[in-house]
mmCIF file of C-alpha atoms in Angstrom:
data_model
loop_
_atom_site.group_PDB
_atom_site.id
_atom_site.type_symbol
_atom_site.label_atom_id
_atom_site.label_comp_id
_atom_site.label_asym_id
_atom_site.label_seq_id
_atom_site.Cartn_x
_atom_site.Cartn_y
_atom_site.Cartn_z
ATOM 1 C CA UNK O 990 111.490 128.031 91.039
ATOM 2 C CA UNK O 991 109.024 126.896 88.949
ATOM 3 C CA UNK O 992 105.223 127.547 89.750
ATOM 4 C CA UNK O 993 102.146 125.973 88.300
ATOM 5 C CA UNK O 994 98.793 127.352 88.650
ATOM 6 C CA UNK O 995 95.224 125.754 87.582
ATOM 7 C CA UNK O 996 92.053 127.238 86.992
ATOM 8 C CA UNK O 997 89.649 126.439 88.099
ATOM 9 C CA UNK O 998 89.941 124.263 91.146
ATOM 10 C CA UNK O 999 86.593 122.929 90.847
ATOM 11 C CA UNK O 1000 84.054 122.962 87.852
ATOM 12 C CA UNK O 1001 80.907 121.454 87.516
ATOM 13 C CA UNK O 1002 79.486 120.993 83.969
ATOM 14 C CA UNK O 1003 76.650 119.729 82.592
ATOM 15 C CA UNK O 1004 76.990 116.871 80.056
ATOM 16 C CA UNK O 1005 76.915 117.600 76.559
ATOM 17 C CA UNK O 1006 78.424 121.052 77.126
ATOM 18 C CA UNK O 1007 82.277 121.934 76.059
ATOM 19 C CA UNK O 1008 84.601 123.614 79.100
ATOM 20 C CA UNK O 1009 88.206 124.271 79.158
ATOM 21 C CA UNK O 1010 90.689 124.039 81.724
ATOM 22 C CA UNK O 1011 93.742 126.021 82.127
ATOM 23 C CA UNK O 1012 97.109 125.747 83.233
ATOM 24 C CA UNK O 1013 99.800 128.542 83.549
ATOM 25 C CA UNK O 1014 103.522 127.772 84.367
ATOM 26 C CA UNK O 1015 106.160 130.639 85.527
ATOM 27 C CA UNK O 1016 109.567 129.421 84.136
ATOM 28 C CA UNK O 1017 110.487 127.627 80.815
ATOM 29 C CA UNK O 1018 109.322 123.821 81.121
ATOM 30 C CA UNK O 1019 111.037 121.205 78.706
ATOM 31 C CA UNK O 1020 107.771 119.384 78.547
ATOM 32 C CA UNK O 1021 104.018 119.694 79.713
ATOM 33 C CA UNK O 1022 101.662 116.533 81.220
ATOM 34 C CA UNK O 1023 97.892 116.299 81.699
ATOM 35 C CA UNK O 1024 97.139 113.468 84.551
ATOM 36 C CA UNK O 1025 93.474 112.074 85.611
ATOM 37 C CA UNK O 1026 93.496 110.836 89.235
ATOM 38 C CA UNK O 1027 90.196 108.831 90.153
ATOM 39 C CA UNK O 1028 89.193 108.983 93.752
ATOM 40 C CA UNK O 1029 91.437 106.232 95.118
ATOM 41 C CA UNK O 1030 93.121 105.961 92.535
ATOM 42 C CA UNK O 1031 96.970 106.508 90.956
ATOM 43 C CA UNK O 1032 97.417 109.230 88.422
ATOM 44 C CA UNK O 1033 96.730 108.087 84.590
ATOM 45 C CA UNK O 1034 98.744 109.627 81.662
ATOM 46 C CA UNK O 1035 96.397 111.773 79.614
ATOM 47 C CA UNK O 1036 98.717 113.746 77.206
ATOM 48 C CA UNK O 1037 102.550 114.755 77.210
ATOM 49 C CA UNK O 1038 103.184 118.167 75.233
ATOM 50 C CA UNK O 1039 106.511 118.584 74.331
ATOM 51 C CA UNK O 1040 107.068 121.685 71.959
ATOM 52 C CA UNK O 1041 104.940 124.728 70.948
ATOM 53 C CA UNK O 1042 101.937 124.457 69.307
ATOM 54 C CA UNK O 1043 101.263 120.330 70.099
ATOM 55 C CA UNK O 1044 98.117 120.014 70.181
ATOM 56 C CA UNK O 1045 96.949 115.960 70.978
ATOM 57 C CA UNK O 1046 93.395 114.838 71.459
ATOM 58 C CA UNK O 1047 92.221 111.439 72.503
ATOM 59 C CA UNK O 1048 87.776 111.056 72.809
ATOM 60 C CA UNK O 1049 86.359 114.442 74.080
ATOM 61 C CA UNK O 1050 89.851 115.459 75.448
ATOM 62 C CA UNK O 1051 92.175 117.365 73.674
ATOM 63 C CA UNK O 1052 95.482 119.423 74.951
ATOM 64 C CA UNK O 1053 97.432 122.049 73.588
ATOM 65 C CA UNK O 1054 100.975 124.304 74.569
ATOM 66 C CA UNK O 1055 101.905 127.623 74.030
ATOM 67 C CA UNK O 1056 105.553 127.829 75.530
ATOM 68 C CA UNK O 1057 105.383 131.528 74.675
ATOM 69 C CA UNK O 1058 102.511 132.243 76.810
ATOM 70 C CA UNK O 1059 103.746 128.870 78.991
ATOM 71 C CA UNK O 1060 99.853 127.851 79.139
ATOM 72 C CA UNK O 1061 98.096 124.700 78.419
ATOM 73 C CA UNK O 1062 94.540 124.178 78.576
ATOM 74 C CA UNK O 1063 92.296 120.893 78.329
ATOM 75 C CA UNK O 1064 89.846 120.761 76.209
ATOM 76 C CA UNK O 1065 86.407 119.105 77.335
ATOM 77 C CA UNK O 1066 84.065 118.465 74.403
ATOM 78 C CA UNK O 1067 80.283 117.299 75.264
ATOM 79 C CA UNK O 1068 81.020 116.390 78.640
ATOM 80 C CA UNK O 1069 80.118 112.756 79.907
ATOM 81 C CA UNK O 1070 79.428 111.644 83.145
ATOM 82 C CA UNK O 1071 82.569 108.844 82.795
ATOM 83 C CA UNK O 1072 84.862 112.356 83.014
ATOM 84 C CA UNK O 1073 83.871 113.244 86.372
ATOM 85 C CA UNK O 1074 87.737 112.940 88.110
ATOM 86 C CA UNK O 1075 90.413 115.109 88.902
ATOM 87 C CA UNK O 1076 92.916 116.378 86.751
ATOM 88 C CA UNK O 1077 96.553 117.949 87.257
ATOM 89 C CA UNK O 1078 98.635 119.790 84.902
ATOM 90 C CA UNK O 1079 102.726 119.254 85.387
ATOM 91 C CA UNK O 1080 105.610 120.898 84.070
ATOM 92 C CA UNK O 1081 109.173 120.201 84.267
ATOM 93 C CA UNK O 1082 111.813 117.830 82.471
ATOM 94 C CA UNK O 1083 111.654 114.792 85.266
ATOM 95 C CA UNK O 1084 110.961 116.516 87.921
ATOM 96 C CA UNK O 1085 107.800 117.280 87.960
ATOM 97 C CA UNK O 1086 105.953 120.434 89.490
ATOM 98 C CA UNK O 1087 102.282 119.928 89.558
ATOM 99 C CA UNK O 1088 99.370 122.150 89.692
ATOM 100 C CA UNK O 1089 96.895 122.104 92.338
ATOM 101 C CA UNK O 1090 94.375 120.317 90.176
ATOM 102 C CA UNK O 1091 91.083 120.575 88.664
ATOM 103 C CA UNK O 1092 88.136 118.512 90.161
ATOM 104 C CA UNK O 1093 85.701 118.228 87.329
ATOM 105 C CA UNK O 1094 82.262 117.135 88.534
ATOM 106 C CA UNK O 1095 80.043 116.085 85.121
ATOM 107 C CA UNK O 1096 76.047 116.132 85.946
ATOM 108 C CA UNK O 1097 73.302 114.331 83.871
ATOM 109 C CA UNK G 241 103.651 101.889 78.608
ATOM 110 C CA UNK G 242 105.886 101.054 82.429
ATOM 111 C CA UNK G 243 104.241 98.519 84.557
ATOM 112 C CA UNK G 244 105.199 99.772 88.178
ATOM 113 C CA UNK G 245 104.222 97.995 91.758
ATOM 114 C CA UNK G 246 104.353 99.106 94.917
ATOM 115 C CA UNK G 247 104.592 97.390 98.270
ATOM 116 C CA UNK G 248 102.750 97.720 100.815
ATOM 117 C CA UNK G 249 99.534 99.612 99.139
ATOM 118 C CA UNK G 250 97.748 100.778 102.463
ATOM 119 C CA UNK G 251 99.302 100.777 105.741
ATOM 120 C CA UNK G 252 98.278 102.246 109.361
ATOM 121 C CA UNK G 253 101.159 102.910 111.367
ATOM 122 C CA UNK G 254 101.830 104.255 115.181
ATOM 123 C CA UNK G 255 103.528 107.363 114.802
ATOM 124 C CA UNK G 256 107.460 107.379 116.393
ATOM 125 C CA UNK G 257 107.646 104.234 113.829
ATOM 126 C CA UNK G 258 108.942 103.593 109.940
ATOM 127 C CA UNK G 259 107.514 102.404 107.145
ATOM 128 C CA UNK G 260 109.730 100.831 104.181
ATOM 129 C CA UNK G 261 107.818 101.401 100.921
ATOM 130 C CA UNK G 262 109.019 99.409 97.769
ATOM 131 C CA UNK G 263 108.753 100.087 94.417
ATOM 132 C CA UNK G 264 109.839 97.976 91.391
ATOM 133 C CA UNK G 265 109.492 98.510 88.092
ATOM 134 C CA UNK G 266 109.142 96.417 84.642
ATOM 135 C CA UNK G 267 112.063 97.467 83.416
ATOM 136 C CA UNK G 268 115.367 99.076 83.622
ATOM 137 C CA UNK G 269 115.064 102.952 83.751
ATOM 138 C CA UNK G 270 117.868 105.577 85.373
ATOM 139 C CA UNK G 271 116.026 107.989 87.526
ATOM 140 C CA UNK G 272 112.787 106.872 89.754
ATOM 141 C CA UNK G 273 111.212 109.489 91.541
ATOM 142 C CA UNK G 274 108.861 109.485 94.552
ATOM 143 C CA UNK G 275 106.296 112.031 95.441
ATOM 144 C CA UNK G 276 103.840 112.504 97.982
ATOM 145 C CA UNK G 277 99.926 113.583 97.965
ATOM 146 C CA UNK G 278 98.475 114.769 101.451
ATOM 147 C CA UNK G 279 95.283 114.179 101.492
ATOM 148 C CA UNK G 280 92.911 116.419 99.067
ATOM 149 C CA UNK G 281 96.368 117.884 97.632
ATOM 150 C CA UNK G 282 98.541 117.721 94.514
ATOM 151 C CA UNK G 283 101.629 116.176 94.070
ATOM 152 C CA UNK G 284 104.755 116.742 95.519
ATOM 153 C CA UNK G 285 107.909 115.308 94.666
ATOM 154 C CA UNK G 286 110.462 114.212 97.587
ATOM 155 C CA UNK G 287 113.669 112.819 96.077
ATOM 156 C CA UNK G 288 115.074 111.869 92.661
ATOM 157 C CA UNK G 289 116.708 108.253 93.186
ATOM 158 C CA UNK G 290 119.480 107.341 90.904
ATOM 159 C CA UNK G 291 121.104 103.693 90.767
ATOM 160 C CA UNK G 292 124.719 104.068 92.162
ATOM 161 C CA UNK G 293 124.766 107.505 93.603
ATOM 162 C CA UNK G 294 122.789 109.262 96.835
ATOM 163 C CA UNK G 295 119.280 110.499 95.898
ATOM 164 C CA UNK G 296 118.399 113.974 95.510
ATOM 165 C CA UNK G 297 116.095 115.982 97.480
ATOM 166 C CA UNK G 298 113.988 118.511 96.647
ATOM 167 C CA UNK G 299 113.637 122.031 99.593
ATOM 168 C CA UNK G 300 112.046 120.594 102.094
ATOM 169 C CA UNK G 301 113.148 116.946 102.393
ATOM 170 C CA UNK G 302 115.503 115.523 104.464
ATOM 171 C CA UNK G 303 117.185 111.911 103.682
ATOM 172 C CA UNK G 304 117.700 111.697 107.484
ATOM 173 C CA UNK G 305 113.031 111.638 107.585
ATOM 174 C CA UNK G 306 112.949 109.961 104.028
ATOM 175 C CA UNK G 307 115.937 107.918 103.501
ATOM 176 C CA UNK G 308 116.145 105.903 99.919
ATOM 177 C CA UNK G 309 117.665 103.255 98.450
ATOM 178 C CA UNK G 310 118.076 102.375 94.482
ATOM 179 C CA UNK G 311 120.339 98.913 94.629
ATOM 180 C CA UNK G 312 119.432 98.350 90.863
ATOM 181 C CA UNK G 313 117.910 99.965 87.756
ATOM 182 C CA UNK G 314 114.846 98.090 88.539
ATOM 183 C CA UNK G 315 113.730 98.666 92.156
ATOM 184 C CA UNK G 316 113.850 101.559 94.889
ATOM 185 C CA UNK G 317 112.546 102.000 98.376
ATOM 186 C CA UNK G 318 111.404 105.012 100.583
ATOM 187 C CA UNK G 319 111.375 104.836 104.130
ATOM 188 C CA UNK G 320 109.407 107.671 106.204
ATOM 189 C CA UNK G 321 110.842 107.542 109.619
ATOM 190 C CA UNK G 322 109.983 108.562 113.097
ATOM 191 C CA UNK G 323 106.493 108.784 111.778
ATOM 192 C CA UNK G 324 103.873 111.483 112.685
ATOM 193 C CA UNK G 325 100.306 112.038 111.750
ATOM 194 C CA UNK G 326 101.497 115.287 109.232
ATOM 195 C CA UNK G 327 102.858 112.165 107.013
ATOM 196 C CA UNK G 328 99.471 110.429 106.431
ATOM 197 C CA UNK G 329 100.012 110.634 102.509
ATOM 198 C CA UNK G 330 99.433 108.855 99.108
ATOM 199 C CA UNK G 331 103.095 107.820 98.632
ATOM 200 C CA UNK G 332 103.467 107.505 94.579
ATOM 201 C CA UNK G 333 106.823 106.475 92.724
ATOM 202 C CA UNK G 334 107.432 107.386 88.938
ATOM 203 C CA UNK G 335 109.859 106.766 86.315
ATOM 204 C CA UNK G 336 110.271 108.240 83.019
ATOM 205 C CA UNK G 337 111.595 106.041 80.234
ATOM 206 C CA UNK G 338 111.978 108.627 77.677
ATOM 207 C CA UNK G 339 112.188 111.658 77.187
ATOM 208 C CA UNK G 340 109.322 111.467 74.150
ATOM 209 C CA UNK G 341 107.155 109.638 76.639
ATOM 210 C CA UNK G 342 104.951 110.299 79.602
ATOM 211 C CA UNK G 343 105.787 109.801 83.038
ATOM 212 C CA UNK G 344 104.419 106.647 84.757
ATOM 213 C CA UNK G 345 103.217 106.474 88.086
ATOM 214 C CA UNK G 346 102.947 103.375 90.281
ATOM 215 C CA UNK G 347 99.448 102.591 92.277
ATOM 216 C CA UNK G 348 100.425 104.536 95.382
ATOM 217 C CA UNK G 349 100.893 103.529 99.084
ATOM 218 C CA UNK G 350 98.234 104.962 101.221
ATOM 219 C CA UNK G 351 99.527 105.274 104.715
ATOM 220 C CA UNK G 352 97.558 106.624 107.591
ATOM 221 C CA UNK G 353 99.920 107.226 110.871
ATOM 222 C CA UNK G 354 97.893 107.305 114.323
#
């Protein structure tokens, strides 16, 4: 059964400063997301990994996947308040096993 | 990018009751999926709902609480019957296009069961 574990749950950063967020996954995955929920809000498509060593960015966001070590972490450069959401790491091929997610709180 | 609605978007319901929740999508794809988010939680996926066949369910869903339809390659529904508070959810449905692509997510029905 595949498992999927974030860390940390909750993170509060200062903007301007650079924090990463990691997520592990127990079983070979065929591809890895990155999701932003809003409060309210559906899940948004951040970044879909799908082979060792991707590495995408988009703004102060960037992703990377290490199938060997089946981790992915998001990369936070100079925070900015607009970042403040949750975000959820998945794994799987369609079906999708998510991780508990990562509610990132940005403060002036 | 998929352009997916979903129908209703909030509901309150009396629990013993069931909700019909539809989902269509912009274009034709083979497998929809719908998950569920209780509240402050992540994601969990029901069922896998494929046009032509009976849907899939993942340990710990039952088609007789959640039954599902997929009539065409466009559209699916989810029903939660016999409702009870535990099913206040986010109720999200999802398609993947591609395999080089993301998965898309509709908006989400929001039901709240009294």
């Amino acid at each position: 059964e595949l498992k999927v574990e974030q860390n940390p749950l909750f993170l509060s950063m200062q903007e301007g400063k650079n924090y990463t967020i990691y997520c592990n996954y127990s079983t070979t995955s065929d591809r890895l997301y990155w999701y932003r929920q809003d409060p309210g809000k559906s899940l948004e498509s951040l970044f879909v990994l799908l082979s060792n060593g991707a590495v995408k960015q988009e703004g102060r966001l960037m992703a990377s996947l290490d199938t060997k070590a089946r981790l992915s972490t998001l990369h936070i450069t100079a925070a900015v308040h607009d970042l403040s959401a949750t975000y959820f790491c998945a794994a799987g091929g369609s079906r999708l096993t998510f991780g508990e997610g990562t509610q990132l709180t940005v403060n002036p | 990018s998929a352009v997916i609605s979903q129908k209703p978007s909030r509901d309150i319901c009396q629990r013993g009751t069931s909700l019909t929740i539809q989902c269509q999508v912009d274009s034709q794809v083979t497998m929809m999926f719908w998950y569920r988010q209780q509240p402050g939680q992540s994601l969990t996926l029901i069922a896998t709902a494929n046009q032509g066949s009976e849907a899939t369910y993942e340990s710990g869903f039952v088609i007789d609480k959640f039954p599902i339809s997929r009539p065409n390659l466009t559209f699916s529904t989810l029903t939660v019957s016999n409702m009870s508070p535990e099913d206040s959810s986010i109720y999200l449905c999802s398609v993947n296009r591609d395999p080089q692509e993301t998965q898309y997510f509709g908006p989400g029905t929001r039901l709240l069961v009294l």
